[in-house]
CSV table of C-alpha atoms in Angstrom, one decimal:
chain,number,residue,atom,x,y,z
A,144,UNK,CA,-64.5,-29.2,9.3
A,145,UNK,CA,-64.9,-26.7,12.3
A,146,UNK,CA,-63.4,-27.5,15.8
A,147,UNK,CA,-64.4,-26.0,19.1
A,148,UNK,CA,-61.6,-25.2,21.4
A,149,UNK,CA,-63.3,-27.6,24.2
A,150,UNK,CA,-63.4,-30.1,22.2
A,151,UNK,CA,-59.6,-30.0,21.1
A,152,UNK,CA,-58.9,-29.3,24.7
A,153,UNK,CA,-60.6,-32.3,25.8
A,154,UNK,CA,-59.5,-34.3,23.3
A,155,UNK,CA,-56.0,-33.7,23.9
A,156,UNK,CA,-56.5,-34.4,27.1
A,157,UNK,CA,-58.2,-37.8,26.4
A,158,UNK,CA,-54.7,-38.7,24.9
A,159,UNK,CA,-52.7,-37.4,27.2
A,160,UNK,CA,-54.3,-38.9,30.1
A,161,UNK,CA,-55.1,-42.7,28.3
A,162,UNK,CA,-58.7,-42.4,29.5
A,163,UNK,CA,-61.9,-40.5,28.7
A,164,UNK,CA,-62.7,-40.3,31.8
A,165,UNK,CA,-59.6,-39.2,33.2
A,166,UNK,CA,-59.5,-36.6,30.1
A,167,UNK,CA,-62.6,-35.5,31.0
A,168,UNK,CA,-62.3,-34.5,34.4
A,169,UNK,CA,-59.0,-32.9,33.8
A,170,UNK,CA,-61.3,-30.2,31.5
A,171,UNK,CA,-64.0,-30.3,34.0
A,172,UNK,CA,-66.6,-32.1,31.7
A,173,UNK,CA,-68.7,-34.7,32.8
A,174,UNK,CA,-68.3,-38.3,31.1
A,175,UNK,CA,-71.6,-38.4,29.2
A,176,UNK,CA,-70.7,-34.9,27.7
A,177,UNK,CA,-67.2,-35.8,27.0
A,178,UNK,CA,-68.1,-39.2,25.2
A,179,UNK,CA,-70.9,-37.2,23.3
A,180,UNK,CA,-68.1,-34.4,22.3
A,181,UNK,CA,-65.8,-37.3,20.9
A,182,UNK,CA,-68.7,-39.5,19.3
A,183,UNK,CA,-69.3,-35.6,17.3
A,184,UNK,CA,-65.5,-35.3,16.6
A,185,UNK,CA,-65.4,-38.9,15.1
A,186,UNK,CA,-68.3,-38.4,12.8
A,187,UNK,CA,-67.6,-34.9,11.4
A,188,UNK,CA,-63.8,-36.8,10.8
A,189,UNK,CA,-65.8,-39.3,9.1
A,190,UNK,CA,-63.3,-42.2,10.8
A,191,UNK,CA,-62.3,-43.4,14.3
A,192,UNK,CA,-60.2,-41.1,16.4
A,193,UNK,CA,-59.6,-43.4,19.3
A,194,UNK,CA,-59.3,-47.2,20.1
A,195,UNK,CA,-61.6,-48.1,23.2
A,196,UNK,CA,-59.5,-51.2,25.1
A,197,UNK,CA,-60.4,-52.2,28.5
A,198,UNK,CA,-58.1,-50.4,30.3
A,199,UNK,CA,-58.8,-47.0,28.9
A,200,UNK,CA,-58.3,-45.3,25.0
A,201,UNK,CA,-55.3,-44.8,22.5
A,202,UNK,CA,-55.5,-42.7,19.3
A,203,UNK,CA,-55.7,-44.6,16.1
A,204,UNK,CA,-53.2,-42.8,13.4
A,205,UNK,CA,-55.3,-40.3,12.3
A,206,UNK,CA,-56.4,-39.4,16.4
A,207,UNK,CA,-52.2,-39.1,16.9
A,208,UNK,CA,-52.3,-36.2,14.5
A,209,UNK,CA,-55.7,-34.3,15.5
A,210,UNK,CA,-53.9,-34.4,19.2
A,211,UNK,CA,-51.0,-33.2,18.1
A,212,UNK,CA,-52.3,-30.3,16.1
A,213,UNK,CA,-54.6,-29.6,19.1
A,214,UNK,CA,-51.7,-29.3,21.3
A,215,UNK,CA,-50.3,-26.6,18.5
A,216,UNK,CA,-53.6,-24.7,18.2
A,217,UNK,CA,-54.1,-24.3,22.1
A,218,UNK,CA,-50.6,-23.3,22.5
A,219,UNK,CA,-51.4,-20.9,19.8
A,220,UNK,CA,-54.6,-19.3,21.3
A,221,UNK,CA,-52.7,-18.9,24.4
A,222,UNK,CA,-50.2,-17.1,23.2
A,223,UNK,CA,-52.8,-14.6,21.1
A,224,UNK,CA,-54.8,-14.1,24.2
A,225,UNK,CA,-51.4,-13.5,26.3
A,226,UNK,CA,-50.4,-11.0,23.4
A,227,UNK,CA,-53.3,-9.2,23.5
A,228,UNK,CA,-54.3,-8.9,27.4
A,229,UNK,CA,-50.7,-7.9,27.9
A,230,UNK,CA,-52.2,-4.9,27.0
A,231,UNK,CA,-54.4,-4.2,29.3
A,232,UNK,CA,-52.3,-5.2,32.7
A,233,UNK,CA,-51.7,-2.2,33.9
A,234,UNK,CA,-54.2,-1.2,36.4
A,235,UNK,CA,-53.3,2.4,37.0
A,236,UNK,CA,-51.2,5.7,35.2
A,237,UNK,CA,-47.7,4.7,34.5
A,238,UNK,CA,-45.6,6.6,36.7
A,239,UNK,CA,-43.2,9.4,35.2
A,240,UNK,CA,-39.6,9.1,36.3
A,241,UNK,CA,-37.3,11.6,35.3
A,242,UNK,CA,-33.2,11.4,35.5
A,243,UNK,CA,-30.0,12.6,34.4
A,244,UNK,CA,-27.3,11.1,32.5
A,245,UNK,CA,-25.5,9.6,35.5
A,246,UNK,CA,-28.6,8.7,37.7
A,247,UNK,CA,-30.0,6.6,34.1
A,248,UNK,CA,-26.0,4.9,34.0
A,249,UNK,CA,-26.7,2.5,37.0
A,250,UNK,CA,-29.2,4.0,40.2
A,251,UNK,CA,-32.2,4.1,37.5
A,252,UNK,CA,-31.8,0.4,35.9
A,253,UNK,CA,-31.2,-1.2,39.5
A,254,UNK,CA,-34.1,0.6,40.9
A,255,UNK,CA,-36.3,-0.3,38.1
A,256,UNK,CA,-35.3,-3.9,38.3
A,257,UNK,CA,-36.4,-4.2,42.4
A,258,UNK,CA,-39.5,-2.0,41.6
A,259,UNK,CA,-41.1,-4.0,38.5
A,260,UNK,CA,-40.7,-7.5,39.6
A,261,UNK,CA,-43.1,-8.0,42.2
A,262,UNK,CA,-45.3,-5.2,40.2
A,263,UNK,CA,-46.5,-6.6,37.4
A,264,UNK,CA,-49.7,-3.8,36.9
A,265,UNK,CA,-47.6,-1.5,37.6
A,266,UNK,CA,-45.7,0.8,34.9
A,267,UNK,CA,-42.8,3.2,34.5
A,268,UNK,CA,-42.2,5.5,31.9
A,269,UNK,CA,-38.8,6.7,32.3
A,270,UNK,CA,-37.1,10.2,30.7
A,271,UNK,CA,-33.5,11.4,30.4
A,272,UNK,CA,-33.8,15.2,31.2
A,273,UNK,CA,-31.1,17.5,32.6
A,274,UNK,CA,-31.5,18.3,36.3
A,275,UNK,CA,-32.9,21.9,35.3
A,276,UNK,CA,-35.8,20.7,33.1
A,277,UNK,CA,-36.7,17.8,35.1
A,278,UNK,CA,-37.5,20.3,38.1
A,279,UNK,CA,-39.3,23.0,36.0
A,280,UNK,CA,-41.4,19.3,34.9
A,281,UNK,CA,-42.1,18.2,38.3
A,282,UNK,CA,-43.1,22.0,39.7
A,283,UNK,CA,-45.6,21.7,36.7
A,284,UNK,CA,-46.6,18.2,38.0
A,285,UNK,CA,-46.0,16.4,34.7
A,286,UNK,CA,-43.8,13.8,36.4
A,287,UNK,CA,-44.2,12.0,39.5
A,288,UNK,CA,-40.5,11.7,40.7
A,289,UNK,CA,-37.1,13.1,39.7
A,290,UNK,CA,-33.5,12.3,40.4
A,291,UNK,CA,-31.9,15.8,40.3
A,292,UNK,CA,-29.0,18.0,41.2
A,293,UNK,CA,-29.5,19.1,44.7
A,294,UNK,CA,-28.7,22.8,43.6
A,295,UNK,CA,-31.2,22.7,40.8
A,296,UNK,CA,-34.3,22.5,43.6
A,297,UNK,CA,-33.5,25.3,45.7
A,298,UNK,CA,-36.5,27.6,45.5
A,299,UNK,CA,-38.7,25.2,43.6
A,300,UNK,CA,-41.1,24.5,46.4
A,301,UNK,CA,-40.6,20.9,45.7
A,302,UNK,CA,-40.3,18.5,48.4
A,303,UNK,CA,-37.2,16.5,48.1
A,304,UNK,CA,-35.2,13.7,49.9
A,305,UNK,CA,-31.4,13.1,49.9
A,306,UNK,CA,-29.6,10.4,47.9
A,307,UNK,CA,-26.3,9.8,47.0
A,308,UNK,CA,-23.3,12.0,46.2
A,309,UNK,CA,-22.6,12.5,42.6
A,310,UNK,CA,-19.3,14.4,42.7
A,311,UNK,CA,-17.3,14.7,38.8
A,312,UNK,CA,-14.1,13.3,38.9
A,313,UNK,CA,-11.2,13.4,35.9
A,314,UNK,CA,-10.1,10.0,34.2
A,315,UNK,CA,-7.8,9.1,32.3
A,316,UNK,CA,-5.2,5.8,31.2
A,317,UNK,CA,-2.5,4.8,33.5
A,318,UNK,CA,0.7,6.6,32.4
A,319,UNK,CA,-0.9,9.5,31.2
A,320,UNK,CA,-1.1,13.4,32.7
A,321,UNK,CA,-2.6,12.1,35.8
A,322,UNK,CA,-0.1,9.4,37.0
A,323,UNK,CA,1.1,9.7,40.3
A,324,UNK,CA,-1.1,13.0,40.6
A,325,UNK,CA,-2.3,13.2,44.3
A,326,UNK,CA,-3.9,17.0,44.4
A,327,UNK,CA,-6.9,17.9,42.4
A,328,UNK,CA,-6.6,19.0,39.0
A,329,UNK,CA,-8.6,22.4,37.6
A,330,UNK,CA,-10.8,22.1,34.4
A,331,UNK,CA,-8.5,24.9,33.1
A,332,UNK,CA,-5.5,22.0,33.3
A,333,UNK,CA,-7.9,19.3,32.1
A,334,UNK,CA,-9.1,21.3,29.0
A,335,UNK,CA,-5.4,21.7,27.7
A,336,UNK,CA,-5.4,18.0,27.1
A,337,UNK,CA,-7.5,16.1,24.2
A,338,UNK,CA,-10.5,15.1,25.8
A,339,UNK,CA,-13.6,12.6,25.2
A,340,UNK,CA,-17.2,13.2,26.1
A,341,UNK,CA,-20.9,13.0,26.0
A,342,UNK,CA,-22.7,14.3,23.6
A,343,UNK,CA,-23.9,18.2,23.5
A,344,UNK,CA,-27.5,17.4,24.4
A,345,UNK,CA,-26.3,15.2,27.5
A,346,UNK,CA,-27.0,17.0,31.2
A,347,UNK,CA,-23.1,16.3,31.8
A,348,UNK,CA,-21.6,18.0,29.0
A,349,UNK,CA,-24.4,21.1,29.8
A,350,UNK,CA,-23.0,21.1,33.0
A,351,UNK,CA,-19.4,21.4,32.3
A,352,UNK,CA,-20.5,24.4,29.3
A,353,UNK,CA,-22.2,26.0,31.5
A,354,UNK,CA,-19.1,26.5,33.7
A,355,UNK,CA,-16.9,26.9,31.1
A,356,UNK,CA,-14.4,30.4,32.3
A,357,UNK,CA,-14.3,32.7,29.4
A,358,UNK,CA,-10.6,33.2,30.1
A,359,UNK,CA,-9.8,29.5,30.5
A,360,UNK,CA,-9.1,27.3,27.2
A,361,UNK,CA,-11.9,26.0,25.1
A,362,UNK,CA,-11.7,22.1,25.7
A,363,UNK,CA,-11.1,19.4,22.6
A,364,UNK,CA,-13.1,16.6,22.0
A,365,UNK,CA,-11.5,14.2,20.3
A,366,UNK,CA,-14.9,12.7,20.2
A,367,UNK,CA,-18.5,12.9,21.8
A,368,UNK,CA,-20.4,9.4,22.2
A,369,UNK,CA,-24.2,8.7,24.3
A,370,UNK,CA,-23.1,6.8,27.2
A,371,UNK,CA,-21.1,6.7,30.0
A,372,UNK,CA,-19.8,3.5,29.8
A,373,UNK,CA,-18.3,4.4,26.2
A,374,UNK,CA,-16.6,7.7,27.4
A,375,UNK,CA,-14.8,5.4,30.2
A,376,UNK,CA,-13.7,2.8,27.9
A,377,UNK,CA,-12.5,5.7,25.8
A,378,UNK,CA,-10.7,7.1,28.6
A,379,UNK,CA,-9.0,4.1,29.7
A,380,UNK,CA,-7.8,3.4,26.0
A,381,UNK,CA,-5.7,7.0,26.1
A,382,UNK,CA,-7.7,8.8,23.7
A,383,UNK,CA,-8.4,11.8,26.1
A,384,UNK,CA,-9.0,12.8,29.8
A,385,UNK,CA,-12.8,12.7,30.3
A,386,UNK,CA,-15.3,13.8,33.4
A,387,UNK,CA,-17.3,11.7,34.7
A,388,UNK,CA,-19.5,11.1,38.1
A,389,UNK,CA,-17.7,9.4,40.1
A,390,UNK,CA,-20.4,6.9,41.1
A,391,UNK,CA,-20.3,6.1,37.2
A,392,UNK,CA,-16.9,4.3,38.1
A,393,UNK,CA,-15.8,1.6,39.9
A,394,UNK,CA,-11.9,0.9,40.9
A,395,UNK,CA,-10.1,-0.3,37.8
A,396,UNK,CA,-6.6,-1.0,36.8
A,397,UNK,CA,-7.4,0.7,33.4
A,398,UNK,CA,-7.6,4.0,34.8
A,399,UNK,CA,-6.0,6.8,36.7
A,400,UNK,CA,-8.6,9.1,38.8
A,401,UNK,CA,-7.9,12.4,40.4
A,402,UNK,CA,-10.3,14.6,42.0
A,403,UNK,CA,-11.8,17.8,39.7
A,404,UNK,CA,-10.8,21.2,41.9
A,405,UNK,CA,-14.1,22.8,40.9
A,406,UNK,CA,-16.8,24.0,43.0
A,407,UNK,CA,-19.3,23.0,40.5
A,408,UNK,CA,-17.7,19.7,40.3
A,409,UNK,CA,-18.7,18.9,44.1
A,410,UNK,CA,-22.6,17.5,43.5
A,411,UNK,CA,-25.3,15.8,45.4
A,412,UNK,CA,-28.2,13.9,43.9
A,413,UNK,CA,-31.7,14.2,45.4
A,414,UNK,CA,-34.9,12.2,45.1
A,415,UNK,CA,-37.7,15.1,44.0
A,416,UNK,CA,-41.7,14.6,44.2
A,417,UNK,CA,-43.7,16.2,41.6
A,418,UNK,CA,-45.9,18.9,42.8
A,419,UNK,CA,-49.0,17.1,42.0
A,420,UNK,CA,-47.8,13.5,43.6
A,421,UNK,CA,-49.1,11.9,46.6
A,422,UNK,CA,-46.1,10.9,48.9
A,423,UNK,CA,-48.9,8.6,50.5
A,424,UNK,CA,-49.7,7.1,47.4
A,425,UNK,CA,-48.6,3.5,47.4
A,426,UNK,CA,-47.1,3.0,44.2
A,427,UNK,CA,-45.0,6.2,44.1
A,428,UNK,CA,-43.7,5.7,47.3
A,429,UNK,CA,-42.5,2.4,46.4
A,430,UNK,CA,-40.7,3.5,43.5
A,431,UNK,CA,-39.1,5.7,45.8
A,432,UNK,CA,-38.1,3.3,48.6
A,433,UNK,CA,-36.7,1.4,45.2
A,434,UNK,CA,-34.5,4.4,44.2
A,435,UNK,CA,-33.1,4.6,48.0
A,436,UNK,CA,-32.3,1.3,47.7
A,437,UNK,CA,-30.2,1.6,44.7
A,438,UNK,CA,-28.0,4.4,45.6
């Protein structure tokens, strides 16, 4: 026996409402059409599915079983339709956002949560890149927006907006070499102690490696990990000193924090617009607003 979805929807509504008239109205069918469909169901089943009473109808045991399975079939059908149509929801080409390690930690998640919540038809593709590479991609018009270091955008010709400070600091566990220190510390002094840091392919590790003094000590990393929260946790646990963006940490009694006395440690983030991105585009402008609001 083959069941029509309209019939299943009608029968489920009739049982739920306890009335053929009310069930028909719920699925926008006339009473005559609904009655004919119910009779056809009973004829195909070869048994009575509804008991007609003065004040409505109630299902027979067979009718109750049909109604239960009908609800399951309709629910599965709704999930199927949702899964398929979700691929067609985006009415625009996804926006492409680039960001470095620091921005990816808090700024990007906060901005995307704000932006995507009320924009079901807009998608955003995010790539983590170090600032120099991000600027190159933006200049080529291959991304819409990038959260990058201000220093990397000079002479790029890109349109940029100021975002926030992204200066680097040194952190360690209480009772360690930073305890009681008030003056900034040089990288050479930091490198005299065991360190923990981000993986070598991270933008932060590249920044540190690029600015190593050939005459200074080579840092000894006890471990390199993929995320800033892990670096902070390891430093707090006394596994070594770490250099991280100040904005990546909050006041925490489990950490000693000291300024890094290096010119390259003083950084600012900017929002750079891709060369092919129209600032008047509502979607790009809205994403930019969400990024401003997340700083």
